[in-house]
Amino acid sequence: MAGIGAIFRDSKGEVIMSAAKKEVSVMTAVEVEALAILRGLQFCILLGIQNLVIESDSLLVVKEFNMQGSSQATFGNVVRDAKELMTRFGTCQVQHVIRSCNSTTHSLAKFGLSVQNISLWWGAYPDVISNILWSDSSTL
């Protein structure tokens, strides 16, 4: 079992939506990270978002997404599906961020283990990450 967390922000850094989801398949950390990107893309399509920047602290996953051609990674099927979805956007970039810049989504992913299936917060976020978000916004 794994938890996935996602924070959707606008160009000013304001939270549009946050989500926590439980995935029932046992996976490695890089597989979960790739799956989180796939799930985020699915949400963005539903929301009608046309341009996005995806941030991940997994350099291996970012390299797989930015690589030309087919992925040979064990999670290559997830990368393939996500890349196919990425073509539906006007612009879609996958960028690497250091882990300390991704602490909000890690906390949300841990929280995802406790949800039944999925929890969504529109224009908001759960209390479990409010201190981290406040800390992040004070460094901007």
Coordinates of N, CA and C in Angstrom, one line a residue:
M1 N 0.8 -1.2 0.0 CA 0.0 0.0 0.0 C 0.9 1.2 0.0
A2 N 0.4 2.3 -0.7 CA 1.2 3.5 -0.8 C 0.2 4.7 -0.7
G3 N 0.7 5.8 -0.2 CA 0.0 7.1 -0.3 C 0.5 8.0 -1.3
I4 N -0.4 8.7 -1.9 CA 0.0 9.7 -2.9 C -0.5 11.1 -2.5
G5 N 0.3 12.1 -2.6 CA -0.2 13.5 -2.3 C 0.1 14.4 -3.4
A6 N -0.8 15.3 -3.6 CA -0.6 16.3 -4.7 C -1.1 17.7 -4.3
I7 N -0.3 18.7 -4.6 CA -0.8 20.1 -4.4 C -0.8 20.7 -5.8
F8 N -1.9 21.3 -6.1 CA -2.1 22.0 -7.4 C -2.1 23.5 -7.1
R9 N -1.1 24.2 -7.7 CA -1.0 25.6 -7.4 C -1.1 26.4 -8.7
D10 N -1.5 27.7 -8.6 CA -1.5 28.5 -9.7 C -0.2 29.2 -9.9
S11 N 0.0 30.0 -10.9 CA 1.3 30.6 -11.2 C 1.8 31.5 -10.1
K12 N 0.9 31.9 -9.2 CA 1.3 32.7 -8.0 C 1.7 31.9 -6.8
G13 N 1.5 30.6 -6.9 CA 1.8 29.7 -5.8 C 0.6 29.4 -4.9
E14 N -0.6 30.0 -5.2 CA -1.8 29.8 -4.4 C -2.3 28.4 -4.6
V15 N -2.8 27.7 -3.6 CA -3.4 26.4 -3.7 C -4.7 26.4 -4.4
I16 N -4.8 25.7 -5.5 CA -6.1 25.5 -6.3 C -6.8 24.3 -5.7
M17 N -6.0 23.2 -5.5 CA -6.6 22.0 -5.0 C -5.5 21.2 -4.4
S18 N -5.9 20.3 -3.4 CA -4.9 19.4 -2.9 C -5.6 18.0 -2.8
A19 N -4.9 17.0 -2.9 CA -5.4 15.6 -2.9 C -4.5 14.6 -2.2
A20 N -5.2 13.7 -1.6 CA -4.5 12.5 -1.0 C -5.2 11.3 -1.4
K21 N -4.4 10.3 -1.8 CA -5.0 9.1 -2.4 C -4.2 7.9 -1.9
K22 N -5.0 6.8 -1.6 CA -4.3 5.5 -1.2 C -4.3 4.6 -2.5
E23 N -3.1 4.1 -2.7 CA -2.9 3.1 -3.8 C -2.7 1.8 -3.1
V24 N -3.4 0.8 -3.6 CA -3.4 -0.5 -2.9 C -2.3 -1.5 -3.4
S25 N -1.7 -1.2 -4.5 CA -0.6 -2.0 -5.0 C 0.7 -1.7 -4.2
V26 N 1.5 -2.7 -3.9 CA 2.8 -2.4 -3.3 C 3.8 -2.1 -4.3
M27 N 4.5 -0.9 -4.2 CA 5.4 -0.5 -5.2 C 6.6 0.1 -4.6
T28 N 7.6 0.3 -5.4 CA 8.8 1.0 -4.9 C 8.6 2.5 -4.9
A29 N 9.5 3.2 -4.3 CA 9.3 4.6 -4.2 C 9.3 5.3 -5.5
V30 N 10.1 4.9 -6.5 CA 10.1 5.5 -7.8 C 8.8 5.2 -8.6
E31 N 8.3 4.0 -8.4 CA 7.0 3.7 -9.0 C 5.9 4.5 -8.5
V32 N 5.9 4.7 -7.2 CA 4.8 5.5 -6.6 C 5.0 7.0 -7.0
E33 N 6.2 7.5 -7.2 CA 6.4 8.9 -7.7 C 5.9 9.0 -9.1
A34 N 6.2 8.0 -9.9 CA 5.7 8.1 -11.3 C 4.1 8.0 -11.3
L35 N 3.6 7.1 -10.5 CA 2.1 7.0 -10.4 C 1.5 8.3 -9.9
A36 N 2.1 9.0 -9.0 CA 1.6 10.2 -8.5 C 1.5 11.3 -9.6
I37 N 2.5 11.3 -10.5 CA 2.5 12.2 -11.7 C 1.4 11.8 -12.6
L38 N 1.2 10.5 -12.9 CA 0.1 10.1 -13.7 C -1.3 10.5 -13.1
R39 N -1.5 10.3 -11.8 CA -2.7 10.7 -11.2 C -2.9 12.2 -11.2
G40 N -1.9 12.9 -11.0 CA -1.9 14.4 -11.1 C -2.3 14.9 -12.5
L41 N -1.8 14.2 -13.5 CA -2.1 14.6 -14.9 C -3.6 14.3 -15.2
Q42 N -4.1 13.2 -14.7 CA -5.5 12.8 -14.8 C -6.4 13.9 -14.2
F43 N -6.0 14.4 -13.0 CA -6.8 15.4 -12.4 C -6.8 16.7 -13.2
C44 N -5.6 17.1 -13.7 CA -5.4 18.3 -14.5 C -6.3 18.3 -15.7
I45 N -6.4 17.1 -16.4 CA -7.3 17.0 -17.5 C -8.7 17.3 -17.1
L46 N -9.1 16.7 -16.0 CA -10.5 16.9 -15.5 C -10.8 18.3 -15.2
L47 N -9.8 19.0 -14.7 CA -9.9 20.4 -14.3 C -9.8 21.4 -15.5
G48 N -9.4 20.9 -16.6 CA -9.3 21.7 -17.8 C -8.0 22.6 -17.8
I49 N -7.0 22.2 -17.0 CA -5.8 22.9 -17.0 C -5.0 22.7 -18.3
Q50 N -4.5 23.7 -18.9 CA -3.8 23.6 -20.2 C -2.3 23.6 -20.1
N51 N -1.8 24.3 -19.1 CA -0.3 24.5 -19.0 C 0.1 24.1 -17.6
L52 N 1.1 23.3 -17.5 CA 1.5 22.9 -16.1 C 3.0 22.6 -16.1
V53 N 3.5 22.7 -14.8 CA 4.8 22.3 -14.5 C 4.7 21.3 -13.3
I54 N 5.2 20.1 -13.5 CA 5.2 19.1 -12.5 C 6.5 19.1 -11.8
E55 N 6.5 19.0 -10.5 CA 7.8 19.0 -9.8 C 7.8 17.7 -9.0
S56 N 9.0 17.1 -9.1 CA 9.3 15.8 -8.4 C 10.7 15.9 -7.8
D57 N 10.8 15.2 -6.6 CA 12.2 15.2 -6.0 C 12.9 13.9 -6.4
S58 N 12.3 13.1 -7.3 CA 13.0 11.9 -7.7 C 13.7 12.2 -9.1
L59 N 15.0 12.4 -9.0 CA 15.7 12.7 -10.3 C 15.6 11.6 -11.3
L60 N 15.6 10.3 -10.8 CA 15.4 9.2 -11.7 C 14.1 9.3 -12.5
V61 N 13.0 9.6 -11.7 CA 11.7 9.7 -12.4 C 11.6 10.9 -13.4
V62 N 12.2 12.0 -13.0 CA 12.2 13.2 -13.8 C 13.0 12.8 -15.1
K63 N 14.1 12.2 -15.0 CA 14.9 11.8 -16.2 C 14.1 10.9 -17.1
E64 N 13.4 9.9 -16.5 CA 12.5 9.0 -17.3 C 11.5 9.8 -18.1
F65 N 10.9 10.8 -17.4 CA 9.8 11.6 -18.1 C 10.4 12.5 -19.2
N66 N 11.6 12.9 -19.0 CA 12.2 13.8 -20.0 C 13.0 13.1 -21.1
M67 N 13.1 11.8 -21.0 CA 13.9 11.0 -21.9 C 13.1 10.9 -23.2
Q68 N 13.8 10.9 -24.3 CA 13.1 10.6 -25.6 C 13.0 9.1 -25.8
G69 N 11.9 8.7 -26.4 CA 11.8 7.2 -26.6 C 11.1 6.5 -25.5
S70 N 11.1 5.2 -25.6 CA 10.4 4.4 -24.6 C 11.3 4.2 -23.3
S71 N 10.6 4.2 -22.2 CA 11.3 4.0 -20.9 C 11.6 2.5 -20.7
Q72 N 12.7 2.2 -20.3 CA 13.1 0.8 -20.0 C 13.1 0.5 -18.5
A73 N 12.6 1.5 -17.7 CA 12.5 1.3 -16.2 C 11.4 0.3 -15.9
T74 N 11.4 -0.2 -14.7 CA 10.4 -1.1 -14.2 C 9.0 -0.5 -14.2
F75 N 9.0 0.8 -14.1 CA 7.7 1.5 -14.0 C 7.5 2.2 -15.4
G76 N 8.1 1.7 -16.5 CA 8.0 2.3 -17.8 C 6.5 2.3 -18.3
N77 N 5.7 1.4 -17.9 CA 4.3 1.5 -18.4 C 3.6 2.7 -17.8
V78 N 3.9 3.1 -16.6 CA 3.3 4.2 -16.0 C 3.8 5.5 -16.7
V79 N 5.1 5.5 -17.0 CA 5.7 6.7 -17.7 C 5.1 6.8 -19.1
R80 N 4.9 5.7 -19.8 CA 4.3 5.7 -21.1 C 2.9 6.3 -21.0
D81 N 2.1 5.8 -20.1 CA 0.7 6.3 -20.0 C 0.7 7.8 -19.6
A82 N 1.6 8.2 -18.7 CA 1.6 9.6 -18.4 C 2.1 10.5 -19.5
K83 N 3.1 10.0 -20.3 CA 3.6 10.8 -21.4 C 2.5 11.0 -22.5
E84 N 1.7 9.9 -22.6 CA 0.5 10.0 -23.6 C -0.4 11.1 -23.1
L85 N -0.7 11.2 -21.8 CA -1.6 12.2 -21.3 C -1.0 13.6 -21.4
M86 N 0.4 13.7 -21.3 CA 1.1 15.0 -21.4 C 0.9 15.6 -22.7
T87 N 0.6 14.9 -23.8 CA 0.4 15.4 -25.1 C -0.9 16.2 -25.2
R88 N -1.8 16.0 -24.2 CA -3.1 16.7 -24.3 C -3.0 18.2 -23.7
F89 N -1.9 18.6 -23.2 CA -1.7 19.9 -22.6 C -1.0 20.8 -23.6
G90 N -1.2 22.1 -23.5 CA -0.5 23.1 -24.3 C 1.0 23.0 -24.0
T91 N 1.3 23.1 -22.7 CA 2.7 22.9 -22.3 C 2.6 22.0 -21.0
C92 N 3.6 21.2 -20.9 CA 3.7 20.3 -19.7 C 5.2 19.9 -19.5
Q93 N 5.7 20.4 -18.4 CA 7.1 20.1 -18.1 C 7.2 19.3 -16.8
V94 N 8.2 18.5 -16.7 CA 8.5 17.7 -15.5 C 9.9 18.2 -15.0
Q95 N 9.9 18.8 -13.8 CA 11.2 19.4 -13.3 C 11.6 18.7 -12.0
H96 N 12.9 18.7 -11.8 CA 13.4 18.2 -10.5 C 13.5 19.3 -9.5
V97 N 13.1 19.0 -8.2 CA 13.2 19.9 -7.1 C 13.9 19.1 -6.0
I98 N 14.6 19.8 -5.2 CA 15.3 19.1 -4.0 C 14.2 18.7 -3.0
R99 N 14.5 17.6 -2.3 CA 13.5 17.0 -1.4 C 12.9 18.0 -0.4
S100 N 13.7 18.9 0.1 CA 13.2 19.9 1.1 C 12.2 20.8 0.5
C101 N 12.2 21.0 -0.8 CA 11.2 21.8 -1.5 C 9.9 21.0 -1.8
N102 N 9.9 19.7 -1.4 CA 8.8 18.9 -1.7 C 8.1 18.3 -0.4
S103 N 8.4 18.9 0.7 CA 8.0 18.3 2.0 C 6.5 18.3 2.1
T104 N 5.8 19.3 1.5 CA 4.3 19.3 1.6 C 3.7 18.1 1.0
T105 N 4.1 17.8 -0.2 CA 3.5 16.6 -0.9 C 3.9 15.3 -0.2
H106 N 5.1 15.2 0.4 CA 5.4 14.0 1.2 C 4.5 13.9 2.4
S107 N 4.3 15.0 3.1 CA 3.3 14.9 4.2 C 1.9 14.5 3.8
L108 N 1.5 15.0 2.7 CA 0.2 14.7 2.1 C 0.1 13.3 1.7
A109 N 1.2 12.7 1.2 CA 1.3 11.3 0.8 C 1.2 10.4 2.0
K110 N 1.8 10.8 3.1 CA 1.7 10.0 4.3 C 0.3 10.0 4.8
F111 N -0.4 11.2 4.7 CA -1.8 11.3 5.1 C -2.7 10.4 4.2
G112 N -2.3 10.3 2.9 CA -3.0 9.5 1.9 C -3.2 8.0 2.4
L113 N -2.2 7.5 3.2 CA -2.4 6.2 3.7 C -3.6 6.0 4.6
S114 N -4.1 7.1 5.2 CA -5.2 7.0 6.1 C -6.5 7.3 5.5
V115 N -6.6 7.7 4.2 CA -7.9 7.9 3.6 C -8.4 6.7 3.1
Q116 N -9.8 6.6 2.9 CA -10.4 5.4 2.4 C -10.0 5.1 1.0
N117 N -10.1 6.1 0.1 CA -9.7 5.9 -1.3 C -9.0 7.2 -1.8
I118 N -9.8 8.3 -1.8 CA -9.2 9.6 -2.2 C -9.9 10.7 -1.4
S119 N -9.2 11.7 -1.1 CA -9.7 12.9 -0.5 C -9.2 14.1 -1.3
L120 N -10.2 15.0 -1.6 CA -9.9 16.2 -2.3 C -10.3 17.4 -1.5
W121 N -9.5 18.5 -1.7 CA -9.8 19.8 -1.0 C -9.7 20.8 -2.1
W122 N -10.8 21.4 -2.5 CA -10.9 22.4 -3.5 C -10.6 23.8 -2.9
G123 N -9.5 24.5 -3.4 CA -9.1 25.8 -2.9 C -8.7 25.7 -1.5
A124 N -8.3 24.5 -1.0 CA -7.9 24.3 0.4 C -6.9 23.2 0.5
Y125 N -6.7 22.8 1.7 CA -5.8 21.7 2.1 C -6.1 21.2 3.5
P126 N -5.7 20.0 3.8 CA -6.0 19.5 5.1 C -5.1 20.1 6.2
D127 N -5.5 20.1 7.4 CA -4.7 20.7 8.5 C -3.4 20.0 8.7
V128 N -3.2 18.8 8.3 CA -1.9 18.1 8.5 C -0.8 18.7 7.7
I129 N -1.1 19.6 6.7 CA 0.0 20.2 6.0 C 0.0 21.8 6.1
S130 N -0.9 22.3 6.9 CA -1.0 23.8 7.0 C 0.2 24.4 7.5
N131 N 0.9 23.8 8.5 CA 2.2 24.4 9.0 C 3.3 24.4 7.9
I132 N 3.3 23.3 7.2 CA 4.3 23.2 6.1 C 4.1 24.3 5.0
L133 N 2.8 24.4 4.6 CA 2.5 25.4 3.6 C 2.7 26.8 4.1
W134 N 2.4 27.1 5.3 CA 2.7 28.4 5.9 C 4.2 28.7 5.9
S135 N 5.0 27.7 6.2 CA 6.5 27.8 6.2 C 7.0 28.0 4.8
D136 N 6.4 27.3 3.8 CA 6.8 27.4 2.4 C 6.5 28.8 1.9
S137 N 5.3 29.4 2.3 CA 4.9 30.7 1.8 C 5.7 31.8 2.4
S138 N 6.2 31.6 3.6 CA 7.1 32.6 4.2 C 8.4 32.7 3.6
T139 N 8.9 31.7 2.9 CA 10.2 31.7 2.2 C 10.1 32.2 0.8
L140 N 8.9 32.4 0.3 CA 8.8 32.9 -1.1 C 9.2 34.4 -1.3

